[in-house]
Amino acid sequence: MSRGIPCTWMRGGTSKGAYFLAEDLPRTDAERDALLLRVMGSPDPRQIDGIGGADPLTSKVAVVSRSTRPGVDIDYLFLQVFVDQAIVTDKQNCGNILSGVVQFALEKGLASASGDRTELAVYMVNSDQVAGVTVETPGGGVTYDGDARIDGVPGTAAPVLENFPEAAGSNCGALLPTGNMLDTFDGVEVTCIDNGMPVVVLSADDLGISGFETRELLDANDELKAKLESIRLQAGPAMNLGDVTEKSVPKMTLVAPPRNGGAITTRTFIPHRCHATIGVLGAVSVATACMLPEGPAAKVAVMEAISADADSVVSVEHPGGETSVVMRASFTGGEINVRRAAILRTARKLFEGLVFA
């Protein structure tokens, strides 16, 4: 009988994933990745022989440990396990899975609660940056119950506030990694941006769609996906990401005017399937693109002028509703300086025990 590995399965934001203590996983990346592929049941479109949910949004992993870095409480490594390919990648962050990391760390004794609300500094190993995450801890204990609501998740739960003060250029080395607000690939104008997640922003209209289609309709549009992949493979090296053929970044976000009172409408490919909503850090990158004076997002976004001294709420509409990004930024000398990028999430523990590989 194979050895069981301690595992907690959690919903984080609009994703689900397996949370592990780093000490419970193999020490080498190759052994760890092989184990995680077996745990999730990849490669297989149904992931029938594992706990993965046959969707990139439910085939995720958090590896958590106590941090030894000054001023940091815990380290968090995010791993995306591909569904139908034998690939485990650490080339991106995940803000949704991040929303369960602090609760997991507190329950496992990696850190201590501080009153009715606890903020921990979380080192995001993937991008070598720190995020501040605040969770509810009434009476010094973790709770998942509350009144916060996020689109894409039924019901309510305790609020989780994520702040990303160091997100700019986290993966690509610069907020605008090509040095431009506007680039052109295959005759299509795009904005290549990285404010926590490498994203290529494109006008839905330029790709021959409205941008309001359902996820299912877009997933069935092979011609559209082929165009997006051609642009993605060119944008990847230009964004300092190298050959992205087998990478999950950059994400491809099609934008259109808002329909429901938000700032912008989005349809995001992650990168080959349409997202049911939008990723946390993807939303931050798109919200930042809305603030630029040029580019596909700027042409369709409806929002007030940005300020470095007051919060601006950028409502990013997506197939499941909307995600609000709280930002402070200034634009001087042809460059944008993001002072604050925060977002509200929720999380819930689903089960914990032993998983077998």
Tab-separated table of C-alpha atoms in Angstrom:
chain	number	residue	atom	x	y	z
A	1	MET	CA	0.000	0.000	0.000
A	2	SER	CA	1.376	3.431	-0.961
A	3	ARG	CA	2.222	5.938	1.757
A	4	GLY	CA	-0.427	8.533	2.509
A	5	ILE	CA	0.638	12.176	2.435
A	6	PRO	CA	-1.025	14.802	4.676
A	7	CYS	CA	-3.113	17.060	2.459
A	8	THR	CA	-5.764	19.755	2.859
A	9	TRP	CA	-8.162	20.371	-0.026
A	10	MET	CA	-9.428	23.955	-0.094
A	11	ARG	CA	-11.373	26.345	-2.208
A	12	GLY	CA	-9.335	29.478	-2.602
A	13	GLY	CA	-11.238	32.256	-4.361
A	14	THR	CA	-12.674	30.757	-7.541
A	15	SER	CA	-10.167	27.890	-7.622
A	16	LYS	CA	-9.604	24.674	-5.694
A	17	GLY	CA	-6.335	23.044	-4.792
A	18	ALA	CA	-4.289	20.754	-2.591
A	19	TYR	CA	-2.361	22.437	0.244
A	20	PHE	CA	0.772	20.702	1.533
A	21	LEU	CA	3.420	21.398	4.119
A	22	ALA	CA	6.738	21.570	2.280
A	23	GLU	CA	8.226	19.028	4.702
A	24	ASP	CA	5.680	16.402	3.627
A	25	LEU	CA	6.698	16.452	-0.047
A	26	PRO	CA	9.801	14.998	-1.748
A	27	ARG	CA	12.824	17.271	-1.659
A	28	THR	CA	13.707	17.183	-5.365
A	29	ASP	CA	11.509	18.967	-7.883
A	30	ALA	CA	11.396	15.945	-10.182
A	31	GLU	CA	10.177	13.599	-7.438
A	32	ARG	CA	7.722	16.180	-6.140
A	33	ASP	CA	6.249	16.849	-9.585
A	34	ALA	CA	5.906	13.151	-10.371
A	35	LEU	CA	4.038	12.658	-7.116
A	36	LEU	CA	1.712	15.623	-7.761
A	37	LEU	CA	0.857	14.356	-11.231
A	38	ARG	CA	-0.239	11.065	-9.656
A	39	VAL	CA	-2.136	12.859	-6.890
A	40	MET	CA	-4.076	14.974	-9.386
A	41	GLY	CA	-4.522	12.176	-11.925
A	42	SER	CA	-2.662	13.878	-14.782
A	43	PRO	CA	-2.267	13.557	-17.680
A	44	ASP	CA	-5.906	12.690	-18.326
A	45	PRO	CA	-8.748	14.990	-19.467
A	46	ARG	CA	-10.959	13.643	-16.658
A	47	GLN	CA	-8.208	13.223	-14.054
A	48	ILE	CA	-10.191	10.126	-13.166
A	49	ASP	CA	-7.346	8.507	-11.209
A	50	GLY	CA	-6.678	11.496	-8.947
A	51	ILE	CA	-8.292	14.274	-6.965
A	52	GLY	CA	-8.050	16.944	-9.677
A	53	GLY	CA	-11.310	18.327	-11.015
A	54	ALA	CA	-10.593	18.044	-14.763
A	55	ASP	CA	-10.134	21.810	-15.040
A	56	PRO	CA	-7.045	24.031	-14.691
A	57	LEU	CA	-8.891	25.918	-11.934
A	58	THR	CA	-9.189	22.765	-9.813
A	59	SER	CA	-5.763	21.269	-10.508
A	60	LYS	CA	-3.627	23.507	-8.336
A	61	VAL	CA	-1.181	23.057	-5.460
A	62	ALA	CA	0.088	25.224	-2.607
A	63	VAL	CA	3.321	24.272	-0.858
A	64	VAL	CA	3.635	26.152	2.443
A	65	SER	CA	6.389	26.456	5.032
A	66	ARG	CA	7.508	28.721	7.886
A	67	SER	CA	9.725	31.467	6.488
A	68	THR	CA	13.261	32.278	7.574
A	69	ARG	CA	13.232	35.621	5.726
A	70	PRO	CA	13.340	38.800	7.856
A	71	GLY	CA	9.900	40.377	8.171
A	72	VAL	CA	8.152	37.446	6.485
A	73	ASP	CA	5.899	34.904	8.193
A	74	ILE	CA	5.413	32.094	5.675
A	75	ASP	CA	6.666	30.977	2.269
A	76	TYR	CA	4.163	29.964	-0.414
A	77	LEU	CA	5.047	28.112	-3.611
A	78	PHE	CA	2.271	27.752	-6.169
A	79	LEU	CA	2.296	24.870	-8.635
A	80	GLN	CA	-0.060	24.514	-11.598
A	81	VAL	CA	-0.634	20.884	-12.518
A	82	PHE	CA	-1.721	20.576	-16.145
A	83	VAL	CA	-4.800	18.435	-16.674
A	84	ASP	CA	-4.077	16.603	-19.915
A	85	GLN	CA	-0.289	16.992	-20.041
A	86	ALA	CA	2.401	15.656	-17.716
A	87	ILE	CA	3.484	19.171	-16.746
A	88	VAL	CA	3.835	20.828	-13.350
A	89	THR	CA	4.887	24.462	-13.587
A	90	ASP	CA	5.976	27.113	-11.097
A	91	LYS	CA	6.120	29.924	-13.667
A	92	GLN	CA	3.243	31.912	-12.217
A	93	ASN	CA	1.613	32.984	-8.972
A	94	CYS	CA	-2.000	32.269	-8.045
A	95	GLY	CA	-3.856	34.841	-6.011
A	96	ASN	CA	-6.911	32.628	-5.646
A	97	ILE	CA	-5.003	29.776	-4.001
A	98	LEU	CA	-3.140	32.409	-1.942
A	99	SER	CA	-6.451	33.228	-0.237
A	100	GLY	CA	-6.310	29.927	1.682
A	101	VAL	CA	-2.618	29.942	2.546
A	102	VAL	CA	-2.755	31.975	5.775
A	103	GLN	CA	-5.598	29.901	7.258
A	104	PHE	CA	-3.707	26.715	6.367
A	105	ALA	CA	-0.517	28.065	7.958
A	106	LEU	CA	-2.329	29.085	11.147
A	107	GLU	CA	-4.067	25.732	11.490
A	108	LYS	CA	-0.782	23.878	10.951
A	109	GLY	CA	1.026	25.965	13.573
A	110	LEU	CA	3.380	27.742	11.173
A	111	ALA	CA	2.291	31.111	12.566
A	112	SER	CA	0.088	32.495	15.340
A	113	ALA	CA	-3.102	34.514	15.176
A	114	SER	CA	-3.032	38.085	16.477
A	115	GLY	CA	-6.453	39.007	17.788
A	116	ASP	CA	-9.704	38.917	15.864
A	117	ARG	CA	-7.977	39.717	12.583
A	118	THR	CA	-4.559	38.466	11.530
A	119	GLU	CA	-2.284	39.781	8.780
A	120	LEU	CA	0.690	37.703	7.685
A	121	ALA	CA	3.473	38.595	5.293
A	122	VAL	CA	3.541	35.863	2.665
A	123	TYR	CA	6.615	35.355	0.525
A	124	MET	CA	5.496	34.254	-2.945
A	125	VAL	CA	8.313	31.971	-4.002
A	126	ASN	CA	7.298	32.021	-7.662
A	127	SER	CA	7.927	35.735	-8.074
A	128	ASP	CA	10.343	36.496	-5.189
A	129	GLN	CA	7.883	39.014	-3.751
A	130	VAL	CA	5.844	39.556	-0.596
A	131	ALA	CA	2.075	39.935	-0.262
A	132	GLY	CA	0.141	40.999	2.809
A	133	VAL	CA	-2.838	38.731	3.517
A	134	THR	CA	-5.428	39.519	6.207
A	135	VAL	CA	-7.884	36.887	7.492
A	136	GLU	CA	-10.531	36.746	10.200
A	137	THR	CA	-9.419	35.032	13.446
A	138	PRO	CA	-12.127	35.687	16.056
A	139	GLY	CA	-10.933	34.654	19.486
A	140	GLY	CA	-7.566	33.734	17.973
A	141	GLY	CA	-8.954	30.934	15.775
A	142	VAL	CA	-9.449	30.576	12.029
A	143	THR	CA	-12.980	30.928	10.707
A	144	TYR	CA	-14.296	30.357	7.208
A	145	ASP	CA	-17.774	31.708	7.974
A	146	GLY	CA	-18.700	35.286	7.161
A	147	ASP	CA	-20.705	37.677	5.035
A	148	ALA	CA	-18.234	38.356	2.221
A	149	ARG	CA	-19.358	37.417	-1.269
A	150	ILE	CA	-17.346	37.069	-4.467
A	151	ASP	CA	-18.721	36.386	-7.914
A	152	GLY	CA	-18.082	32.871	-9.155
A	153	VAL	CA	-18.646	31.331	-5.711
A	154	PRO	CA	-22.106	30.643	-4.256
A	155	GLY	CA	-22.952	31.836	-0.764
A	156	THR	CA	-20.804	33.866	1.602
A	157	ALA	CA	-17.652	33.320	3.651
A	158	ALA	CA	-15.115	35.163	5.793
A	159	PRO	CA	-13.318	37.943	3.915
A	160	VAL	CA	-9.671	37.597	2.910
A	161	LEU	CA	-7.885	40.787	1.861
A	162	GLU	CA	-4.839	40.383	-0.355
A	163	ASN	CA	-2.493	43.299	-0.954
A	164	PHE	CA	0.261	43.095	-3.568
A	165	PRO	CA	2.594	46.065	-3.026
A	166	GLU	CA	5.452	44.429	-4.945
A	167	ALA	CA	3.498	42.888	-7.831
A	168	ALA	CA	4.788	45.023	-10.702
A	169	GLY	CA	7.082	43.019	-12.965
A	170	SER	CA	6.849	39.963	-10.724
A	171	ASN	CA	7.457	37.477	-13.527
A	172	CYS	CA	8.742	39.542	-16.440
A	173	GLY	CA	11.034	42.005	-14.674
A	174	ALA	CA	8.973	45.090	-15.531
A	175	LEU	CA	5.367	46.212	-15.439
A	176	LEU	CA	5.528	46.725	-19.211
A	177	PRO	CA	8.110	44.079	-20.128
A	178	THR	CA	8.370	45.034	-23.811
A	179	GLY	CA	8.917	48.663	-22.846
A	180	ASN	CA	5.758	49.645	-24.706
A	181	MET	CA	2.124	50.268	-23.867
A	182	LEU	CA	1.251	48.955	-27.319
A	183	ASP	CA	2.750	46.108	-29.356
A	184	THR	CA	1.557	44.372	-32.512
A	185	PHE	CA	1.601	40.630	-33.233
A	186	ASP	CA	-0.025	39.124	-36.324
A	187	GLY	CA	-1.467	42.562	-37.061
A	188	VAL	CA	-3.281	42.692	-33.708
A	189	GLU	CA	-2.559	45.488	-31.233
A	190	VAL	CA	-1.940	44.262	-27.671
A	191	THR	CA	-0.691	45.423	-24.292
A	192	CYS	CA	1.836	43.115	-22.638
A	193	ILE	CA	1.658	43.733	-18.900
A	194	ASP	CA	2.778	42.091	-15.645
A	195	ASN	CA	1.367	43.458	-12.415
A	196	GLY	CA	1.432	40.115	-10.630
A	197	MET	CA	0.484	37.979	-13.633
A	198	PRO	CA	1.876	38.168	-17.175
A	199	VAL	CA	-1.091	39.044	-19.379
A	200	VAL	CA	-1.529	39.896	-23.041
A	201	VAL	CA	-4.516	42.238	-23.340
A	202	LEU	CA	-6.311	42.228	-26.702
A	203	SER	CA	-9.481	43.799	-28.069
A	204	ALA	CA	-12.188	41.159	-28.536
A	205	ASP	CA	-13.368	43.086	-31.588
A	206	ASP	CA	-9.943	42.712	-33.228
A	207	LEU	CA	-10.284	38.928	-32.918
A	208	GLY	CA	-13.716	38.892	-34.531
A	209	ILE	CA	-15.816	38.334	-31.402
A	210	SER	CA	-17.917	40.552	-29.146
A	211	GLY	CA	-16.201	39.677	-25.857
A	212	PHE	CA	-19.530	38.781	-24.272
A	213	GLU	CA	-19.628	35.154	-25.435
A	214	THR	CA	-19.994	32.323	-22.948
A	215	ARG	CA	-16.988	30.363	-21.788
A	216	GLU	CA	-18.313	27.256	-23.543
A	217	LEU	CA	-18.761	29.043	-26.868
A	218	LEU	CA	-15.230	30.434	-26.752
A	219	ASP	CA	-13.733	27.068	-25.778
A	220	ALA	CA	-15.349	25.587	-28.894
A	221	ASN	CA	-13.889	28.285	-31.184
A	222	ASP	CA	-10.777	26.547	-32.506
A	223	GLU	CA	-10.020	29.320	-34.996
A	224	LEU	CA	-9.949	31.908	-32.216
A	225	LYS	CA	-7.775	29.736	-29.992
A	226	ALA	CA	-5.300	29.187	-32.825
A	227	LYS	CA	-5.000	32.965	-33.339
A	228	LEU	CA	-4.501	33.530	-29.627
A	229	GLU	CA	-1.831	30.851	-29.384
A	230	SER	CA	0.095	32.303	-32.314
A	231	ILE	CA	0.129	35.713	-30.611
A	232	ARG	CA	0.980	34.163	-27.234
A	233	LEU	CA	4.000	32.310	-28.599
A	234	GLN	CA	5.340	35.576	-30.024
A	235	ALA	CA	4.516	37.653	-26.969
A	236	GLY	CA	6.177	35.231	-24.548
A	237	PRO	CA	9.786	35.896	-25.601
A	238	ALA	CA	9.048	39.619	-25.964
A	239	MET	CA	7.886	39.601	-22.309
A	240	ASN	CA	11.143	37.976	-21.139
A	241	LEU	CA	9.376	34.654	-20.560
A	242	GLY	CA	11.293	32.701	-23.192
A	243	ASP	CA	9.634	29.867	-25.079
A	244	VAL	CA	6.136	29.609	-23.576
A	245	THR	CA	4.987	26.583	-25.563
A	246	GLU	CA	4.703	24.470	-22.414
A	247	LYS	CA	4.122	27.314	-19.950
A	248	SER	CA	0.863	28.524	-18.440
A	249	VAL	CA	1.811	32.177	-18.962
A	250	PRO	CA	1.192	34.654	-20.387
A	251	LYS	CA	-2.568	34.604	-19.979
A	252	MET	CA	-4.577	35.980	-22.902
A	253	THR	CA	-7.334	38.434	-21.964
A	254	LEU	CA	-9.850	39.692	-24.500
A	255	VAL	CA	-11.465	42.978	-23.478
A	256	ALA	CA	-14.678	44.752	-24.405
A	257	PRO	CA	-16.732	47.653	-22.996
A	258	PRO	CA	-18.437	46.970	-19.650
A	259	ARG	CA	-22.048	45.831	-19.624
A	260	ASN	CA	-22.986	45.768	-15.954
A	261	GLY	CA	-21.648	48.963	-14.460
A	262	GLY	CA	-18.014	47.867	-14.207
A	263	ALA	CA	-14.893	49.284	-15.806
A	264	ILE	CA	-14.261	46.626	-18.456
A	265	THR	CA	-15.459	43.226	-19.692
A	266	THR	CA	-12.976	40.339	-19.950
A	267	ARG	CA	-12.674	36.839	-21.337
A	268	THR	CA	-9.391	35.213	-20.284
A	269	PHE	CA	-7.653	32.139	-21.696
A	270	ILE	CA	-5.369	30.404	-19.146
A	271	PRO	CA	-3.835	29.954	-21.669
A	272	HIS	CA	-5.743	27.383	-23.779
A	273	ARG	CA	-9.093	27.202	-22.004
A	274	CYS	CA	-11.397	30.075	-21.195
A	275	HIS	CA	-11.442	31.003	-17.507
A	276	ALA	CA	-14.799	30.677	-15.731
A	277	THR	CA	-14.063	34.060	-14.096
A	278	ILE	CA	-10.625	35.724	-14.002
A	279	GLY	CA	-7.579	35.060	-11.862
A	280	VAL	CA	-6.830	37.403	-8.962
A	281	LEU	CA	-3.484	38.593	-10.260
A	282	GLY	CA	-4.795	38.508	-13.816
A	283	ALA	CA	-7.491	40.952	-12.708
A	284	VAL	CA	-4.834	43.178	-11.123
A	285	SER	CA	-2.849	43.236	-14.377
A	286	VAL	CA	-5.949	44.005	-16.457
A	287	ALA	CA	-7.060	46.742	-14.031
A	288	THR	CA	-3.608	48.291	-14.382
A	289	ALA	CA	-3.873	48.135	-18.173
A	290	CYS	CA	-7.127	50.105	-17.887
A	291	MET	CA	-5.130	52.936	-16.310
A	292	LEU	CA	-2.744	53.280	-19.235
A	293	PRO	CA	-3.462	56.088	-21.738
A	294	GLU	CA	-2.965	53.718	-24.670
A	295	GLY	CA	-3.850	50.136	-25.517
A	296	PRO	CA	-6.882	47.886	-26.025
A	297	ALA	CA	-8.006	48.210	-22.397
A	298	ALA	CA	-7.753	51.989	-22.380
A	299	LYS	CA	-9.961	52.206	-25.496
A	300	VAL	CA	-12.930	50.426	-23.894
A	301	ALA	CA	-12.536	50.991	-20.142
A	302	VAL	CA	-15.026	53.205	-18.322
A	303	MET	CA	-13.457	54.623	-15.165
A	304	GLU	CA	-12.497	57.774	-13.319
A	305	ALA	CA	-9.036	59.294	-13.379
A	306	ILE	CA	-6.475	57.480	-11.257
A	307	SER	CA	-4.928	58.946	-8.115
A	308	ALA	CA	-1.855	58.210	-6.052
A	309	ASP	CA	-3.516	59.515	-2.900
A	310	ALA	CA	-6.950	57.848	-2.961
A	311	ASP	CA	-8.212	54.371	-3.721
A	312	SER	CA	-9.689	53.727	-7.163
A	313	VAL	CA	-11.935	50.679	-7.534
A	314	VAL	CA	-11.623	49.025	-10.926
A	315	SER	CA	-14.462	46.552	-11.474
A	316	VAL	CA	-13.332	43.850	-13.899
A	317	GLU	CA	-16.326	42.046	-15.387
A	318	HIS	CA	-15.942	38.364	-16.339
A	319	PRO	CA	-18.189	35.365	-17.207
A	320	GLY	CA	-18.990	34.737	-13.537
A	321	GLY	CA	-19.708	38.343	-12.546
A	322	GLU	CA	-17.039	40.861	-11.530
A	323	THR	CA	-13.850	41.234	-9.524
A	324	SER	CA	-13.084	44.561	-7.857
A	325	VAL	CA	-9.464	45.674	-7.685
A	326	VAL	CA	-8.566	48.480	-5.274
A	327	MET	CA	-5.687	50.515	-6.682
A	328	ARG	CA	-3.640	53.627	-6.143
A	329	ALA	CA	-1.393	54.741	-8.969
A	330	SER	CA	0.182	57.748	-10.632
A	331	PHE	CA	1.187	58.326	-14.216
A	332	THR	CA	4.081	60.712	-14.757
A	333	GLY	CA	6.834	61.016	-17.279
A	334	GLY	CA	5.307	58.380	-19.494
A	335	GLU	CA	5.428	55.741	-16.747
A	336	ILE	CA	2.806	54.362	-14.381
A	337	ASN	CA	3.684	53.834	-10.730
A	338	VAL	CA	1.343	51.473	-8.880
A	339	ARG	CA	1.201	52.300	-5.156
A	340	ARG	CA	-1.504	49.832	-4.102
A	341	ALA	CA	-3.179	46.776	-5.628
A	342	ALA	CA	-5.540	44.919	-3.300
A	343	ILE	CA	-8.380	42.488	-3.810
A	344	LEU	CA	-11.057	40.749	-1.732
A	345	ARG	CA	-11.266	36.952	-1.792
A	346	THR	CA	-12.782	34.187	0.324
A	347	ALA	CA	-11.710	30.619	1.060
A	348	ARG	CA	-13.120	27.450	2.601
A	349	LYS	CA	-11.533	24.256	3.851
A	350	LEU	CA	-13.202	21.290	2.166
A	351	PHE	CA	-11.384	18.314	3.670
A	352	GLU	CA	-8.087	17.229	5.131
A	353	GLY	CA	-6.478	13.877	5.615
A	354	LEU	CA	-4.145	11.628	3.627
A	355	VAL	CA	-3.877	11.560	-0.157
A	356	PHE	CA	-2.365	8.529	-1.900
A	357	ALA	CA	-0.238	8.552	-5.016
